Short mmCIF file of C-alpha atoms and ligand atoms in Angstrom, two decimals:
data_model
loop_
_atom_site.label_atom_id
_atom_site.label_comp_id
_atom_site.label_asym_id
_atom_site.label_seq_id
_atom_site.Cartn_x
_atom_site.Cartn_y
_atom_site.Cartn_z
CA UNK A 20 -13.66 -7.22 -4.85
CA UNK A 21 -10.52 -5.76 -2.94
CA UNK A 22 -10.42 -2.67 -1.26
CA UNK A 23 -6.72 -1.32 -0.71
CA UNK A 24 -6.01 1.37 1.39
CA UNK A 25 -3.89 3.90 1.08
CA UNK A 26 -0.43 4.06 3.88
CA UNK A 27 -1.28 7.28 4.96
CA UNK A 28 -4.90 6.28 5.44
CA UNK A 29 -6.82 6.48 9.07
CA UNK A 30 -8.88 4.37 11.42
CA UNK A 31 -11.72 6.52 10.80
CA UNK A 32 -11.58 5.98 7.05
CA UNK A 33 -11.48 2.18 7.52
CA UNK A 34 -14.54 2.33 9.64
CA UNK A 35 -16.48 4.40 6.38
CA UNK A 36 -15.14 1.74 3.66
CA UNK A 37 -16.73 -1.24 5.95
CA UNK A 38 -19.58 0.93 6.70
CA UNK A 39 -20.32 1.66 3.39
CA UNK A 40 -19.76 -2.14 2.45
CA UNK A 41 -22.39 -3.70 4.95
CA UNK A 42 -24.60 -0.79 4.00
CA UNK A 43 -24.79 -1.88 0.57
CA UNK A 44 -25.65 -5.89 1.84
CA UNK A 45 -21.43 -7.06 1.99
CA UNK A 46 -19.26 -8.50 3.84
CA UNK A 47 -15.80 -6.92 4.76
CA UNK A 48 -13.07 -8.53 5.67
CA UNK A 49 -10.23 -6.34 7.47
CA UNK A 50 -6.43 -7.21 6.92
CA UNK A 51 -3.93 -5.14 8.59
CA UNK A 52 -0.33 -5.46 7.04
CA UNK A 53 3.02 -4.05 8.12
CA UNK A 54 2.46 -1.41 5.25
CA UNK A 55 -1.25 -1.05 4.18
CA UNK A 56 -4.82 -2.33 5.01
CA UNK A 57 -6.92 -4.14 2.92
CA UNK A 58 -10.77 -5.06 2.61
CA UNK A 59 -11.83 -7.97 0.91
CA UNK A 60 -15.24 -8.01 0.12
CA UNK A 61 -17.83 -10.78 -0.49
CA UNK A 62 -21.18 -10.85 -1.69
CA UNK A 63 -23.62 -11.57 -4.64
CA UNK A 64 -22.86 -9.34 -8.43
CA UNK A 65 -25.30 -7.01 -7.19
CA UNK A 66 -23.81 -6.07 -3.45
CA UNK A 67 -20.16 -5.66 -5.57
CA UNK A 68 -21.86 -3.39 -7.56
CA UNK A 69 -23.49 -0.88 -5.64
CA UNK A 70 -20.27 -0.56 -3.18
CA UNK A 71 -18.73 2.74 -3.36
CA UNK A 72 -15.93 4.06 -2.10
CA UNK A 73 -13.81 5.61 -4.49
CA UNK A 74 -13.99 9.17 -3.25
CA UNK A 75 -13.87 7.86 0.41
CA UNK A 76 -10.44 8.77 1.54
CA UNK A 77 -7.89 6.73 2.12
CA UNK A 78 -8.97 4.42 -0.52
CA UNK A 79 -6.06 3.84 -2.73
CA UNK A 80 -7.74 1.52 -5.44
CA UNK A 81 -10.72 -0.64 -5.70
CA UNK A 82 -9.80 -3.80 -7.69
CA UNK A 83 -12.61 -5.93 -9.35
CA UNK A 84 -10.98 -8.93 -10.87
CA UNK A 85 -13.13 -12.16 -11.73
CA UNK A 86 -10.56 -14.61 -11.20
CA UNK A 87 -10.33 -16.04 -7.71
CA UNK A 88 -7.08 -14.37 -7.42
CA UNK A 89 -7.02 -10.74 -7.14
CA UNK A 90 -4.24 -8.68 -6.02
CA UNK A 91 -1.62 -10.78 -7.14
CA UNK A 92 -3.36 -11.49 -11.10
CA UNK A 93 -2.32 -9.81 -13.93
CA UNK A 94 -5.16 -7.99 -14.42
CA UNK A 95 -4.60 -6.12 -11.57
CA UNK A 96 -1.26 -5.12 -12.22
CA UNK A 97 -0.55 -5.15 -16.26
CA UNK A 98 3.31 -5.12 -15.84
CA UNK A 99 5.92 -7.65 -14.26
CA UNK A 100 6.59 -6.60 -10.80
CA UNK A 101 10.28 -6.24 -9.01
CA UNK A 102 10.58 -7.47 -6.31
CA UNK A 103 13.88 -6.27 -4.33
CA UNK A 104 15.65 -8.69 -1.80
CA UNK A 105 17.88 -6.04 0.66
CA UNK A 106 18.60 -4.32 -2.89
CA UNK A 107 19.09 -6.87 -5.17
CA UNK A 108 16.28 -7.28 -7.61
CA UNK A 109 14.17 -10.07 -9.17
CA UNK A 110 12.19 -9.19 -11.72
CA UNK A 111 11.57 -8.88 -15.91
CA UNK A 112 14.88 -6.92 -16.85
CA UNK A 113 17.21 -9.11 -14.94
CA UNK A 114 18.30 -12.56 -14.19
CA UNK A 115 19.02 -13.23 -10.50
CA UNK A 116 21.00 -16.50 -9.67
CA UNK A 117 20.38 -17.37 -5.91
CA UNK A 118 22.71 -20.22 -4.70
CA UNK A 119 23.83 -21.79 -1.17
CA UNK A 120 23.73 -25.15 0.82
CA UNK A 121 20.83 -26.77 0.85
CA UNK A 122 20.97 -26.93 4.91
CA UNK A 123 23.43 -25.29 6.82
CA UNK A 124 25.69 -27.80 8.58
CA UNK A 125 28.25 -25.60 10.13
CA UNK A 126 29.82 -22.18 10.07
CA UNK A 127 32.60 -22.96 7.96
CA UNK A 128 30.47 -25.14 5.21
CA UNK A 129 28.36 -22.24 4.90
CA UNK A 130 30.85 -19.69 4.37
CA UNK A 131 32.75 -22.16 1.97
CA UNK A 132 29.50 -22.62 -0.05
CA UNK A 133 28.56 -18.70 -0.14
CA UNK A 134 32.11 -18.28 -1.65
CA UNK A 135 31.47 -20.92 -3.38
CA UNK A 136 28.14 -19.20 -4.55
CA UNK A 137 29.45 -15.82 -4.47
CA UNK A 138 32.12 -17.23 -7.40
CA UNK A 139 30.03 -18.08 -9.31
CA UNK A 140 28.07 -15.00 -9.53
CA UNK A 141 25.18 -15.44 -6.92
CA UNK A 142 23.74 -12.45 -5.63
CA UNK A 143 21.28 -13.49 -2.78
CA UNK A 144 22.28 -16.36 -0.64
CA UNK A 145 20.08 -19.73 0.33
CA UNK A 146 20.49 -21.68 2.89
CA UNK A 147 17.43 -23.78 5.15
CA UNK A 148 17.95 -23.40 8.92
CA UNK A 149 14.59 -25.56 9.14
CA UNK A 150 14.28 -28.41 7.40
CA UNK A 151 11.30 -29.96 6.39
CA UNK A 152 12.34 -33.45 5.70
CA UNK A 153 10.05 -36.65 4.69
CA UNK A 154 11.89 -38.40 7.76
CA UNK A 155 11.65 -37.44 11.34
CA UNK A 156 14.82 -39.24 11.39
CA UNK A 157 16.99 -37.44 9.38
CA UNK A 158 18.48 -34.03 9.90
CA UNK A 159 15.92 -31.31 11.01
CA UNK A 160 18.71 -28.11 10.65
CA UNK A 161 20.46 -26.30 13.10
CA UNK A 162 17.28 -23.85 13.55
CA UNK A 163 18.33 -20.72 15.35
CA UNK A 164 22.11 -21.35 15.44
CA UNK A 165 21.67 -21.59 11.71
CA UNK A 166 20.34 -18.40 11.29
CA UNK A 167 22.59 -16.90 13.59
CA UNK A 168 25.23 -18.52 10.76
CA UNK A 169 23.82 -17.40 7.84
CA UNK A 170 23.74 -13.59 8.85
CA UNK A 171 27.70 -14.40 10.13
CA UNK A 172 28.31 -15.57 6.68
CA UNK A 173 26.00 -11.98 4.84
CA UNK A 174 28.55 -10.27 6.76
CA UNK A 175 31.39 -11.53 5.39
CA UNK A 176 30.35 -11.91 1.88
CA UNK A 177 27.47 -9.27 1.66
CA UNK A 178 25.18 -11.53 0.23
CA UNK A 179 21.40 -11.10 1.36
CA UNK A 180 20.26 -14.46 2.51
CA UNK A 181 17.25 -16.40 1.82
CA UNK A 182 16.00 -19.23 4.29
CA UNK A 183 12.74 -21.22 4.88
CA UNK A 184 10.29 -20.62 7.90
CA UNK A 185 7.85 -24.03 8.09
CA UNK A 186 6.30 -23.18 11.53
CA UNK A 187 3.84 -19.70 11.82
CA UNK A 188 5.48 -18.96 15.03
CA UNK A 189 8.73 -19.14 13.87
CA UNK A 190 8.46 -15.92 11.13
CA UNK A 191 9.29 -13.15 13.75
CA UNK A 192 12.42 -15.41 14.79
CA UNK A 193 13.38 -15.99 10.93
CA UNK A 194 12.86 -12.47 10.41
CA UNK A 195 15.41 -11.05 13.08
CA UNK A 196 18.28 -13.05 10.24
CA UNK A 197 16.59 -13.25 6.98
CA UNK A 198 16.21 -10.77 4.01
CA UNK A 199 13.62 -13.58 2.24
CA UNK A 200 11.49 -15.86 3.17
CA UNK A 201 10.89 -19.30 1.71
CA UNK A 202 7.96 -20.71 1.98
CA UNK A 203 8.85 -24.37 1.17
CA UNK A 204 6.56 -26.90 -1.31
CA UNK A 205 4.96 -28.77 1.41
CA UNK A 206 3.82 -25.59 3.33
CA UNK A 207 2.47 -23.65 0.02
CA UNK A 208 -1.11 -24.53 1.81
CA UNK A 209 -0.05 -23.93 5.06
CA UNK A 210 -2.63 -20.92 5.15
CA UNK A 211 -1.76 -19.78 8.56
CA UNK A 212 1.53 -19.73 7.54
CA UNK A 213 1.39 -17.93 4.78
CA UNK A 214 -0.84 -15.40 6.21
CA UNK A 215 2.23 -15.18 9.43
CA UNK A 216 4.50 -14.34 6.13
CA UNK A 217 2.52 -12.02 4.51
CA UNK A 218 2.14 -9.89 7.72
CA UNK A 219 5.65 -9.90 7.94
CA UNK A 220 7.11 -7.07 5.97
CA UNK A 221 9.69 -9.05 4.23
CA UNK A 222 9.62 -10.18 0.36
CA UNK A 223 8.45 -13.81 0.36
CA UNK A 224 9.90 -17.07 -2.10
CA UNK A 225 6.45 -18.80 -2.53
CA UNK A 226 7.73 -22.42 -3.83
CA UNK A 227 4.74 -24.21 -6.13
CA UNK A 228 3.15 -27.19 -3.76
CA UNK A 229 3.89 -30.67 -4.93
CA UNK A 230 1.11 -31.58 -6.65
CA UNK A 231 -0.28 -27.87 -6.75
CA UNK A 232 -2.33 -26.77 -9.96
CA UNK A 233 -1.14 -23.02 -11.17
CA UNK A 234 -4.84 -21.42 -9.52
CA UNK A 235 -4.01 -23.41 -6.04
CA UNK A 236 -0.42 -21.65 -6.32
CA UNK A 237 -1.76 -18.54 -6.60
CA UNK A 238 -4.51 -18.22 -4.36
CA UNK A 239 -1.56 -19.45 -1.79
CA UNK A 240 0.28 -16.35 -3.21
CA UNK A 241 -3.05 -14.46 -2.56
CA UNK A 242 -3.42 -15.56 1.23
CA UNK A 243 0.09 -13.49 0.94
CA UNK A 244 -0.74 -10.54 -0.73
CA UNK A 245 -4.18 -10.57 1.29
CA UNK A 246 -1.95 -9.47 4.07
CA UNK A 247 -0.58 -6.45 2.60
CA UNK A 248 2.44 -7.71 0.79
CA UNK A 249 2.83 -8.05 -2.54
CA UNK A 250 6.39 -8.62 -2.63
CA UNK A 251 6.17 -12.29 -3.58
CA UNK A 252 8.66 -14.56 -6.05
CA UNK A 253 6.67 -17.78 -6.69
CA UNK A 254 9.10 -20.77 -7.60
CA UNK A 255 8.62 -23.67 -9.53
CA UNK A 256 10.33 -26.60 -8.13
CA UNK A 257 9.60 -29.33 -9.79
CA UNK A 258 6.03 -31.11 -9.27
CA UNK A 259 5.18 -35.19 -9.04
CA UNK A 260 4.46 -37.32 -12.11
CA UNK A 261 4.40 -41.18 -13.40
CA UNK A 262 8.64 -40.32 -13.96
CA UNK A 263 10.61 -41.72 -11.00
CA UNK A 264 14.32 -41.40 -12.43
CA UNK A 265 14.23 -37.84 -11.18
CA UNK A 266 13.05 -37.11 -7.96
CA UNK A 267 10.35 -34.32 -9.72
CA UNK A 268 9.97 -33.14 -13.14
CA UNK A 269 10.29 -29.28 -13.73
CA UNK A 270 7.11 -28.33 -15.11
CA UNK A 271 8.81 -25.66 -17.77
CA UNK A 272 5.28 -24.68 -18.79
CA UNK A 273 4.59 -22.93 -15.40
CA UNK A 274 6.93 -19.90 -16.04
CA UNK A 275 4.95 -18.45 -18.92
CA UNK A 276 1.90 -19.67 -18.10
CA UNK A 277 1.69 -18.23 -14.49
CA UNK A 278 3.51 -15.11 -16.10
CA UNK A 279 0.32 -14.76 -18.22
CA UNK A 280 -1.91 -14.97 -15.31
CA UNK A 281 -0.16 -12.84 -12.19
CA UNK A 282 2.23 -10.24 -12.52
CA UNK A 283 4.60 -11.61 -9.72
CA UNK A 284 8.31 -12.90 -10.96
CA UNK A 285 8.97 -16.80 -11.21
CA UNK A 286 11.61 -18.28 -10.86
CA UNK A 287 13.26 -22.08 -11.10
CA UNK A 288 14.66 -24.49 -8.70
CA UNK A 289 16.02 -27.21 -10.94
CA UNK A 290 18.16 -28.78 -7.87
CA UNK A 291 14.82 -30.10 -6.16
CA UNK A 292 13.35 -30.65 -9.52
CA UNK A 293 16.37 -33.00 -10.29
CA UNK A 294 17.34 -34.57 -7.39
CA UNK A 295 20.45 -34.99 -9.31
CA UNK A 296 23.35 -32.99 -10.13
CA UNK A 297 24.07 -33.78 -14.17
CA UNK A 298 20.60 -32.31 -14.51
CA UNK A 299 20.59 -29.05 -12.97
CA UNK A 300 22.33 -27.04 -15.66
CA UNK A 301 20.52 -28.79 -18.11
CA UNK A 302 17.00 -27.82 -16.21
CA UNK A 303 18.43 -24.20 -15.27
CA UNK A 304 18.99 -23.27 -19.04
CA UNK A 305 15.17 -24.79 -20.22
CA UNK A 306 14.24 -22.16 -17.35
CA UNK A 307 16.01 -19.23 -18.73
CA UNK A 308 14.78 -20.22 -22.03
CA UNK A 309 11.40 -20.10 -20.84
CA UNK A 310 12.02 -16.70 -19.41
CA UNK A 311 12.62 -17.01 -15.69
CA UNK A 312 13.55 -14.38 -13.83
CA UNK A 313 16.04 -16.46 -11.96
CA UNK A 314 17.03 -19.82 -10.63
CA UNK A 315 17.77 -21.20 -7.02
CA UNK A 316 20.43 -23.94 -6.76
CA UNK A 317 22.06 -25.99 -4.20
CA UNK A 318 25.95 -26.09 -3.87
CA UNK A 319 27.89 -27.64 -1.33
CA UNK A 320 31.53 -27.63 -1.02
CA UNK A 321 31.56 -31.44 0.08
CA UNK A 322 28.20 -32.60 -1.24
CA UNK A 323 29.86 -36.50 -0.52
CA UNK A 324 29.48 -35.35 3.28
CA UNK A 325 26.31 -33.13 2.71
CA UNK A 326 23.59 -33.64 5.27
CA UNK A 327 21.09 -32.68 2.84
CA UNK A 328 20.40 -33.42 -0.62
CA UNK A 329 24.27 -33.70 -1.56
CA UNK A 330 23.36 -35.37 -4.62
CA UNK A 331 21.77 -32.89 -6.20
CA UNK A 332 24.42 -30.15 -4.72
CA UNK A 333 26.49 -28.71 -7.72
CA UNK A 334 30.48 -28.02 -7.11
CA UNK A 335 33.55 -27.54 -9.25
CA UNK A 336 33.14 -28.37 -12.95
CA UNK A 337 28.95 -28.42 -12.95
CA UNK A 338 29.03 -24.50 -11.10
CA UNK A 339 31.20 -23.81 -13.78
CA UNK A 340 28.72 -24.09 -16.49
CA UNK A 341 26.06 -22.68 -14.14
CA UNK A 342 28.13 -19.36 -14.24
CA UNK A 343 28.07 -19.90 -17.74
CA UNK A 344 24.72 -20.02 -19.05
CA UNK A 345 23.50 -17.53 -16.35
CA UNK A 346 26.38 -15.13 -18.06
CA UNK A 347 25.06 -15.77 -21.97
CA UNK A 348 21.24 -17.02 -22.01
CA UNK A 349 19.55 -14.40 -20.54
CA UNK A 350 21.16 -11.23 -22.08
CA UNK A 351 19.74 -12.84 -24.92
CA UNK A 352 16.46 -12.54 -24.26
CA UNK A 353 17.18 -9.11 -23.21
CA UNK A 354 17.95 -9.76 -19.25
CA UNK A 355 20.62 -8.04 -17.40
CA UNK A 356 22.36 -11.06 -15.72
CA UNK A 357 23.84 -11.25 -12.83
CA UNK A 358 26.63 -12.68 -13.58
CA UNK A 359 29.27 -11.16 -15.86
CA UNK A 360 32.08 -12.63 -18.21
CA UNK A 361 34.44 -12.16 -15.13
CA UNK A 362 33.14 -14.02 -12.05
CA UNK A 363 33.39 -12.11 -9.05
CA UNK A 364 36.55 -12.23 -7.03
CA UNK A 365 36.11 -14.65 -3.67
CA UNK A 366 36.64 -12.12 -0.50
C1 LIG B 17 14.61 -26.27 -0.10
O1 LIG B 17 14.66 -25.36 -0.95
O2 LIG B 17 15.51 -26.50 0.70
C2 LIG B 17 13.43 -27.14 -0.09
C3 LIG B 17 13.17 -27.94 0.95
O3 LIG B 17 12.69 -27.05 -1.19
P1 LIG B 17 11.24 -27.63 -1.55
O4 LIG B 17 10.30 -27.03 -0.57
O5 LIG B 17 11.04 -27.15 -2.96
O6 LIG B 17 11.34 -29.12 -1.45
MN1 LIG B 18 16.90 -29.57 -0.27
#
């Protein structure tokens, strides 16, 4: 059970809700977010039942879910949520394309590949400023110097930007630059982590863990939400199988079955899925198909020199028919997309 306050609610209200929870034989576990306070609550059938606190004020709702996720199931919330990125929304009525560099390399190959991205009808901006590469040898990102980049480069083409934080005491850093954060595959059990994001007051791009099942994926989103923030886009991005002629395989089945089971948006990354560029367009259309609520791509505008994943970076001809199927798939599925018959003019 999961007690959530209300804003506007007091100290003195929080201290009745707990004392009314131990009183009954519980446990209560305090959270404080950025914008509201919640008590989790543990005990046997019998302690959940006799809690009560629904005339206590300050209690905004009592949710009693039996799977191990609560606040971020769809029982708890029947309808898709929005979430809004500095404005721009991801959600069930619209399709949000969300393209950038896979690492930022310099100032000038980030602007290029936000223009790049902005062409093609991208309305929030990635970019990683911390890498979290399989080699300690290769290239780690520019860390702060990239993020000082990437809000250079929102300035100058207004889109939001979206970045990855892998280290919990780097969120308040991240956050000074970022309108998102990413929470990359390798950190989706990085619980200290997550809980750093989730107290962080910004919407969070929860990517599914390599090998994750849909539960562990959401109880990660949980650890999120647990924190007072609910403004979570979970992303499937490909997970590990037998195949090794792509570097994942996008599990397509993900983005209706976790759409059954939590009301938070999903979207696709079918550049990591891939790990090659003839297959992202392919993989981004199976995603609207399976209705997606928006896709995250790499583009580069060099991927030959790209110091990160340039293989899988798309450019040219391949954006092309990005802008295309993110322009005619989802309106038919009743999405407003993005991206209109007339790509945006580059600034
Ligand atoms: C990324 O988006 O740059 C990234 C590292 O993704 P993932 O965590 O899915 O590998
Ligand atoms: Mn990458």
């Amino acid at each position: 059970m999961v007690i959530v306050m209300a804003p506007q609610a007091g100290e003195t209200d929080l201290v009745e809700v707990v004392r009314r929870v131990e009183a009954a034989g519980g446990s209560a576990f305090v959270s404080r977010g950025v914008t509201r306070t919640i008590v989790g609550v543990v005990g046997n059938e019998a302690v959940l039942e006799s809690v009560d606190v629904t005339h206590v004020p300050g209690v905004a709702e009592v949710v009693r879910i039996t799977a191990p996720y609560k606040l971020v199931s769809r029982e708890h919330h029947p309808r898709t949520s929005t979430v809004s990125v500095a404005g721009v929304p991801i959600g069930p009525t619209t399709f949000t394309l969300i393209a950038g560099p896979c690492a930022v390399e310099s100032a000038e190959q980030t602007l290029a590949a936000a223009q790049l991205a902005r062409r093609a009808g991208a309305t929030l901006l990635r970019g990683g400023a911390y890498k979290p590469r399989t080699s300690p040898y290769a290239f780690q990102g520019l860390g702060v110097a990239a993020l000082r980049i990437l809000a250079d480069v929102r300035a100058e083409t207004g889109l939001p930007v979206v970045t990855e934080v892998i280290d919990a005491t780097d969120v308040d850093t991240v956050c000074q630059y970022a309108d998102m954060l990413q929470v990359g595959t390798r950190n989706m059990q990085n619980f200290s982590l997550l809980q750093a994001v989730g107290g962080a007051g910004k919407p969070v791009l929860l990517k599914r863990g390599l090998c994750a099942t849909y539960e562990e994926w959401l109880m990660a989103a949980e650890y999120i939400a647990q924190r007072g923030n609910l403004d979570i886009v979970l992303c499937e991005r490909g997970i590990r199988t037998a195949e090794t002629s792509t570097r994942n395989t996008l599990d397509v089945s993900a983005v209706p079955m976790v759409h059954a089971l939590s009301h938070l948006p999903v979207i696709v990354d079918p550049s990591h899925a891939a790990g090659r560029r003839d297959l992202v367009v392919p993989l981004a259309r199976a995603g609207m198909a399976v209705g997606a609520d928006g896709v995250i791509v790499d583009v580069h505008p060099d991927p030959e020199r790209a110091l990160c994943d340039g293989a899988q970076a798309l450019h040219g001809d391949t954006l092309d028919e990005l802008t295309v199927a993110v322009a005619t798939i989802p309106p038919l599925l009743g999405r407003r997309s993005a991206v209109t018959a007339d790509p945006m003019p580059t600034r």
